[in-house]
PDB file of C-alpha atoms in Angstrom:
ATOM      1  CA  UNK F   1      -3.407   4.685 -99.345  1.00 92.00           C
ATOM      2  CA  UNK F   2      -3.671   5.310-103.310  1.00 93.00           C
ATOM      3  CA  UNK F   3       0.122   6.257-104.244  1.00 97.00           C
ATOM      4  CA  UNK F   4       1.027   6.931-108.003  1.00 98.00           C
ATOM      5  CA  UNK F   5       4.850   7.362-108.569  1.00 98.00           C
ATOM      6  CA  UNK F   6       6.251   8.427-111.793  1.00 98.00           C
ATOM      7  CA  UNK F   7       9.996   8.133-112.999  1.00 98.00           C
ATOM      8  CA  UNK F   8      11.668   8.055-116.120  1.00 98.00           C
ATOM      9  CA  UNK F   9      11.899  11.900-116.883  1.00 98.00           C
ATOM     10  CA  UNK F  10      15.131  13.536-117.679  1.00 98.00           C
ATOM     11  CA  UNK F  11      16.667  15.995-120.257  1.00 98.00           C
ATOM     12  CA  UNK F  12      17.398  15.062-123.684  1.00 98.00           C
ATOM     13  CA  UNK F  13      17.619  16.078-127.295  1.00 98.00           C
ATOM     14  CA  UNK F  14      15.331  17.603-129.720  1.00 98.00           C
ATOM     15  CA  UNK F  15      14.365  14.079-131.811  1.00 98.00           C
ATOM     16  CA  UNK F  16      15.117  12.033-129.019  1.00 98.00           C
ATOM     17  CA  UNK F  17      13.336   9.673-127.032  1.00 98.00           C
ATOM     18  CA  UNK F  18      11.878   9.037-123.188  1.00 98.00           C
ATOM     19  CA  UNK F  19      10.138   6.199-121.551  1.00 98.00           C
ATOM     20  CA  UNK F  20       7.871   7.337-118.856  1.00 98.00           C
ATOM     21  CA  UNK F  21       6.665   5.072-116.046  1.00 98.00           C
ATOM     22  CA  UNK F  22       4.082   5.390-113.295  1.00 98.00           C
ATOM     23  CA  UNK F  23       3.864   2.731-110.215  1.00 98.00           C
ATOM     24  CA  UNK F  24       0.483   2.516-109.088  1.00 98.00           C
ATOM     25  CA  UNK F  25      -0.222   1.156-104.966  1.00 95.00           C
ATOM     26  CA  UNK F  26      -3.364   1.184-103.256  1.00 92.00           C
ATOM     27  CA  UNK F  27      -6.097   0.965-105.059  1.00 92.00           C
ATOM     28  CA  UNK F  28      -7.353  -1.790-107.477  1.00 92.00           C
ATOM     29  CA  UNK F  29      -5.155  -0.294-110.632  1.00 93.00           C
ATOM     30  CA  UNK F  30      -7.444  -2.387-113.424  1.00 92.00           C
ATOM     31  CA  UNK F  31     -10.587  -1.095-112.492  1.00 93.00           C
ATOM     32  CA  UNK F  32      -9.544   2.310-113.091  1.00 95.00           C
ATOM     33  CA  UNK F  33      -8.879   4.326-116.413  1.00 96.00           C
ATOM     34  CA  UNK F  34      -5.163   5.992-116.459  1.00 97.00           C
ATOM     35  CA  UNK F  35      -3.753   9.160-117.633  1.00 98.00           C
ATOM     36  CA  UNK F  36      -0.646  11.213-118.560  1.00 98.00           C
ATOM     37  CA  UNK F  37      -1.117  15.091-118.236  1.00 98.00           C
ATOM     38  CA  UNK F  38       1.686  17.811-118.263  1.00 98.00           C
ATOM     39  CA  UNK F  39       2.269  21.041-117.140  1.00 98.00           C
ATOM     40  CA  UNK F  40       4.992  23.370-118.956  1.00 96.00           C
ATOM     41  CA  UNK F  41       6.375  26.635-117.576  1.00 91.00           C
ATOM     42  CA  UNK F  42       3.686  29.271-117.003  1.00 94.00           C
ATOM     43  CA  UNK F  43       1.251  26.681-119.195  1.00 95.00           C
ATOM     44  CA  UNK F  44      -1.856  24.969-117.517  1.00 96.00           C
ATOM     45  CA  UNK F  45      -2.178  21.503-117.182  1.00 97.00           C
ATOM     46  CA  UNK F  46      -3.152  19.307-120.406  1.00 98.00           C
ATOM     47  CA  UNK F  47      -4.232  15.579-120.792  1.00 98.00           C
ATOM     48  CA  UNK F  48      -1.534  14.038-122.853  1.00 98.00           C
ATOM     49  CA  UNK F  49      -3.097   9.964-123.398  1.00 98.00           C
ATOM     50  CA  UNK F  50      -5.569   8.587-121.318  1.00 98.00           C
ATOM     51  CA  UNK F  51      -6.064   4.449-121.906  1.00 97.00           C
ATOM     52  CA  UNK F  52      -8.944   2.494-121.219  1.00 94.00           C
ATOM     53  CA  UNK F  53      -9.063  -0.615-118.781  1.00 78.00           C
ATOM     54  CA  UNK F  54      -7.694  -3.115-122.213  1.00 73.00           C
ATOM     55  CA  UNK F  55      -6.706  -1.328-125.708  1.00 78.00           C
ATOM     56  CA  UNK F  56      -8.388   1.812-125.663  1.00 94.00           C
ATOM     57  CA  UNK F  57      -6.395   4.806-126.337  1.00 97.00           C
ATOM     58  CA  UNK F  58      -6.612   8.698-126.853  1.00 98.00           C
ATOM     59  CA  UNK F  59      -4.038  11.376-127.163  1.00 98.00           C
ATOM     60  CA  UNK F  60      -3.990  15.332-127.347  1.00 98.00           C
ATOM     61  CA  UNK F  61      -3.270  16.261-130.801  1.00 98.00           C
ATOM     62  CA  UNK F  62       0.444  17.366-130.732  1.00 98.00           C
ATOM     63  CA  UNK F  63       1.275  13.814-129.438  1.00 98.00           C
ATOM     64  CA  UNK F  64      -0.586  11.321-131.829  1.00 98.00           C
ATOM     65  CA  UNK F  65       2.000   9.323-133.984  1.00 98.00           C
ATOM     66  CA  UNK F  66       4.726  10.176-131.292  1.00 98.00           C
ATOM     67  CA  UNK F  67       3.622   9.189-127.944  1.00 98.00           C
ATOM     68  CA  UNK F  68       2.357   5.498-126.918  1.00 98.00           C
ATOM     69  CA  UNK F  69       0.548   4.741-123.331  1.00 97.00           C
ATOM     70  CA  UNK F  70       0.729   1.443-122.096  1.00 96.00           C
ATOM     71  CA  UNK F  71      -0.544  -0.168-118.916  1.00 96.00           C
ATOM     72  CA  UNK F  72       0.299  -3.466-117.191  1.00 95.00           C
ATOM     73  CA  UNK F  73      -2.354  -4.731-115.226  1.00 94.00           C
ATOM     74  CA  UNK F  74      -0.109  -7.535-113.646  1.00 95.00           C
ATOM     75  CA  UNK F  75       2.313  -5.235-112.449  1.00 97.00           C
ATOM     76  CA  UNK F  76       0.185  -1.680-111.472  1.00 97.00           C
ATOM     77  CA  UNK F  77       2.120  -0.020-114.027  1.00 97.00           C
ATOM     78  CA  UNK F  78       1.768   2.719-116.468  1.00 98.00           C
ATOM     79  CA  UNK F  79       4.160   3.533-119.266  1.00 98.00           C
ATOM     80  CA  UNK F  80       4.157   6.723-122.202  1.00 98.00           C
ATOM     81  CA  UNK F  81       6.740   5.918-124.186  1.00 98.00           C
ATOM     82  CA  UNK F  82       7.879   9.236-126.425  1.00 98.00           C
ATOM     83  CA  UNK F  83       9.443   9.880-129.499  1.00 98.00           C
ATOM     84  CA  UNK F  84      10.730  12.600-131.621  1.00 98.00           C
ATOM     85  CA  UNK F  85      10.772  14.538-128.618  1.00 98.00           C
ATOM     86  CA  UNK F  86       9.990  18.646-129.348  1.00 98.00           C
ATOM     87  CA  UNK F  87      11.201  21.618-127.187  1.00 97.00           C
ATOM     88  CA  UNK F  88       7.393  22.218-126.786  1.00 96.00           C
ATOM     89  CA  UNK F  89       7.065  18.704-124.904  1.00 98.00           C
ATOM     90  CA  UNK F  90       9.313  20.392-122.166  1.00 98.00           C
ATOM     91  CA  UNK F  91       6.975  20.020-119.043  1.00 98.00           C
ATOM     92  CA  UNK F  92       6.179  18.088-115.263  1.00 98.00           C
ATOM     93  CA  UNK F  93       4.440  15.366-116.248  1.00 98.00           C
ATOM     94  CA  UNK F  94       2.170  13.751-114.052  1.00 98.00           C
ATOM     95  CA  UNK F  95      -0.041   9.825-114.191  1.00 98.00           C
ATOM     96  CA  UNK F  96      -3.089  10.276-113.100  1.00 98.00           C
ATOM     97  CA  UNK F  97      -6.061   7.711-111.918  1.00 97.00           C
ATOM     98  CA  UNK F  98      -9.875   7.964-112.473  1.00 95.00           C
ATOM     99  CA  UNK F  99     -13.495   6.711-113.293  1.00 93.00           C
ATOM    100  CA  UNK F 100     -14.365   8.684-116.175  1.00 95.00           C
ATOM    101  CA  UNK F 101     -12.317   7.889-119.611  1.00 96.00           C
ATOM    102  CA  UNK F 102     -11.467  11.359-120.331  1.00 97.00           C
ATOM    103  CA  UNK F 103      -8.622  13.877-120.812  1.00 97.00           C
ATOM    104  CA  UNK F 104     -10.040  16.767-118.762  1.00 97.00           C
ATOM    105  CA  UNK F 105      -8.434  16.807-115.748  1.00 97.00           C
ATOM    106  CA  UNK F 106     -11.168  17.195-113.178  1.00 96.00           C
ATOM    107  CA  UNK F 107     -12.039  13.666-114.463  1.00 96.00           C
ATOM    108  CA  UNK F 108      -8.997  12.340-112.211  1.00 96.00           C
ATOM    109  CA  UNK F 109      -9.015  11.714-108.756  1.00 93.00           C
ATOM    110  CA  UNK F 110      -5.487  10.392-107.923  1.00 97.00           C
ATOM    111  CA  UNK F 111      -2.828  12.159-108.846  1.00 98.00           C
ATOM    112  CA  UNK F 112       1.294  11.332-108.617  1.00 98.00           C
ATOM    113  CA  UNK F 113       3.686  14.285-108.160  1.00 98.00           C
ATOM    114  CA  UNK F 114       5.473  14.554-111.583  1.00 98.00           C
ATOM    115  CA  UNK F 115       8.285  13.741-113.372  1.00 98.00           C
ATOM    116  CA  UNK F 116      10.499  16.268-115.618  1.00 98.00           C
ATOM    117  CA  UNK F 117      10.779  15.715-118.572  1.00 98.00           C
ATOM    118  CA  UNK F 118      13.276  18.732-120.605  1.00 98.00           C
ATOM    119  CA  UNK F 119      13.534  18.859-124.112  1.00 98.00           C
ATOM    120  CA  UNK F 120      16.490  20.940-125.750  1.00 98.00           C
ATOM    121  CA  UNK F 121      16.961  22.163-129.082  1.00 94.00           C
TER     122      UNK F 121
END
Protein backbone atom coordinates (compact mmCIF):
# COMPACT_ATOMS: atom_id res chain seq x y z
CA UNK A 1 0.00 0.00 0.00
CA UNK A 2 1.72 3.33 -1.47
CA UNK A 3 1.61 5.78 1.71
CA UNK A 4 3.22 9.35 1.40
CA UNK A 5 3.33 11.24 4.79
CA UNK A 6 4.33 14.77 5.04
CA UNK A 7 5.39 16.74 8.29
CA UNK A 8 7.29 19.65 9.00
CA UNK A 9 4.56 22.41 8.42
CA UNK A 10 3.79 24.95 11.01
CA UNK A 11 3.28 28.78 11.36
CA UNK A 12 6.01 31.16 11.22
CA UNK A 13 7.23 34.58 10.24
CA UNK A 14 7.25 36.56 7.16
CA UNK A 15 11.30 35.95 6.18
CA UNK A 16 11.44 32.91 8.00
CA UNK A 17 12.19 29.51 7.23
CA UNK A 18 10.48 25.72 7.04
CA UNK A 19 11.83 22.35 6.29
CA UNK A 20 9.28 20.16 4.73
CA UNK A 21 9.51 16.36 4.73
CA UNK A 22 7.60 13.58 3.02
CA UNK A 23 8.04 9.67 4.09
CA UNK A 24 7.45 7.60 1.24
CA UNK A 25 6.21 3.44 1.95
CA UNK A 26 5.10 1.13 -0.54
CA UNK A 27 6.19 1.53 -3.61
CA UNK A 28 9.78 1.50 -5.07
CA UNK A 29 10.42 5.46 -4.11
CA UNK A 30 13.64 5.75 -6.75
CA UNK A 31 11.92 4.73 -9.66
CA UNK A 32 9.50 7.38 -9.36
CA UNK A 33 9.74 11.27 -9.98
CA UNK A 34 8.54 13.40 -6.72
CA UNK A 35 6.64 16.49 -6.20
CA UNK A 36 5.60 19.33 -3.83
CA UNK A 37 2.20 21.04 -4.77
CA UNK A 38 0.08 23.45 -2.54
CA UNK A 39 -3.19 24.53 -2.15
CA UNK A 40 -3.98 28.08 -0.44
CA UNK A 41 -7.40 29.23 0.76
CA UNK A 42 -10.00 29.37 -2.02
CA UNK A 43 -6.72 28.87 -4.55
CA UNK A 44 -6.37 25.65 -6.76
CA UNK A 45 -3.72 23.39 -6.45
CA UNK A 46 -0.12 24.38 -7.95
CA UNK A 47 3.13 22.29 -8.52
CA UNK A 48 5.66 23.91 -6.32
CA UNK A 49 9.27 21.61 -7.34
CA UNK A 50 9.13 18.45 -8.88
CA UNK A 51 12.85 16.49 -8.89
CA UNK A 52 13.97 13.97 -11.13
CA UNK A 53 15.14 10.34 -10.08
CA UNK A 54 19.20 12.07 -9.38
CA UNK A 55 19.74 16.07 -9.70
CA UNK A 56 17.06 17.21 -11.76
CA UNK A 57 15.05 20.01 -10.52
CA UNK A 58 12.13 22.46 -11.46
CA UNK A 59 10.20 24.99 -9.51
CA UNK A 60 7.04 27.31 -10.12
CA UNK A 61 8.26 30.72 -10.56
CA UNK A 62 7.45 32.46 -7.19
CA UNK A 63 9.68 29.78 -5.50
CA UNK A 64 13.01 29.68 -7.56
CA UNK A 65 15.98 31.08 -5.42
CA UNK A 66 13.86 30.33 -2.21
CA UNK A 67 12.73 26.85 -2.15
CA UNK A 68 15.15 23.63 -2.50
CA UNK A 69 13.67 19.86 -3.08
CA UNK A 70 15.70 17.16 -2.06
CA UNK A 71 15.18 13.42 -2.12
CA UNK A 72 16.95 10.55 -0.33
CA UNK A 73 16.78 7.49 -2.09
CA UNK A 74 18.28 5.45 0.91
CA UNK A 75 15.80 6.55 3.19
CA UNK A 76 12.24 7.06 0.92
CA UNK A 77 12.39 10.56 1.77
CA UNK A 78 11.50 13.84 0.33
CA UNK A 79 12.51 17.21 1.68
CA UNK A 80 11.54 21.23 0.36
CA UNK A 81 13.42 23.15 2.36
CA UNK A 82 12.00 27.06 2.30
CA UNK A 83 13.27 30.29 2.81
CA UNK A 84 12.28 33.83 3.02
CA UNK A 85 8.98 32.58 3.62
CA UNK A 86 5.98 35.14 2.05
CA UNK A 87 2.36 35.47 3.36
CA UNK A 88 1.49 34.28 -0.22
CA UNK A 89 3.31 30.79 0.53
CA UNK A 90 0.45 30.31 3.19
CA UNK A 91 -1.10 26.95 1.92
CA UNK A 92 -1.67 22.71 2.53
CA UNK A 93 1.06 21.43 1.01
CA UNK A 94 1.06 18.12 -0.27
CA UNK A 95 4.29 15.38 -1.81
CA UNK A 96 3.19 13.81 -4.45
CA UNK A 97 4.52 10.54 -6.54
CA UNK A 98 4.48 9.89 -10.35
CA UNK A 99 5.84 8.68 -13.82
CA UNK A 100 5.81 11.71 -15.76
CA UNK A 101 8.48 14.59 -14.68
CA UNK A 102 6.06 17.32 -14.60
CA UNK A 103 4.37 19.98 -12.43
CA UNK A 104 0.78 19.52 -13.62
CA UNK A 105 -0.90 17.72 -11.25
CA UNK A 106 -2.78 15.06 -13.17
CA UNK A 107 0.82 13.85 -13.83
CA UNK A 108 0.76 12.36 -10.10
CA UNK A 109 -0.68 9.33 -9.05
CA UNK A 110 0.07 9.10 -5.27
CA UNK A 111 -0.76 11.63 -3.28
CA UNK A 112 -0.05 12.31 0.81
CA UNK A 113 -2.65 14.34 2.76
CA UNK A 114 -0.87 17.70 3.44
CA UNK A 115 0.92 19.54 5.72
CA UNK A 116 0.19 23.37 6.79
CA UNK A 117 2.33 25.45 6.30
CA UNK A 118 1.09 29.47 7.63
CA UNK A 119 2.98 32.33 6.86
CA UNK A 120 2.30 35.68 8.88
CA UNK A 121 3.20 39.08 8.19
Amino acid sequence: QVQLVESGGGSVQSGGSLRLSCAASGYSFRDYYMAWFRQGPGKEREGVAVIGNYISTTYTDSVKGRFTISRDNAKNMLYLQMNSLKPEDTAMYYCAAGNVYSLRRDAYNYWGRGTQVTVSS
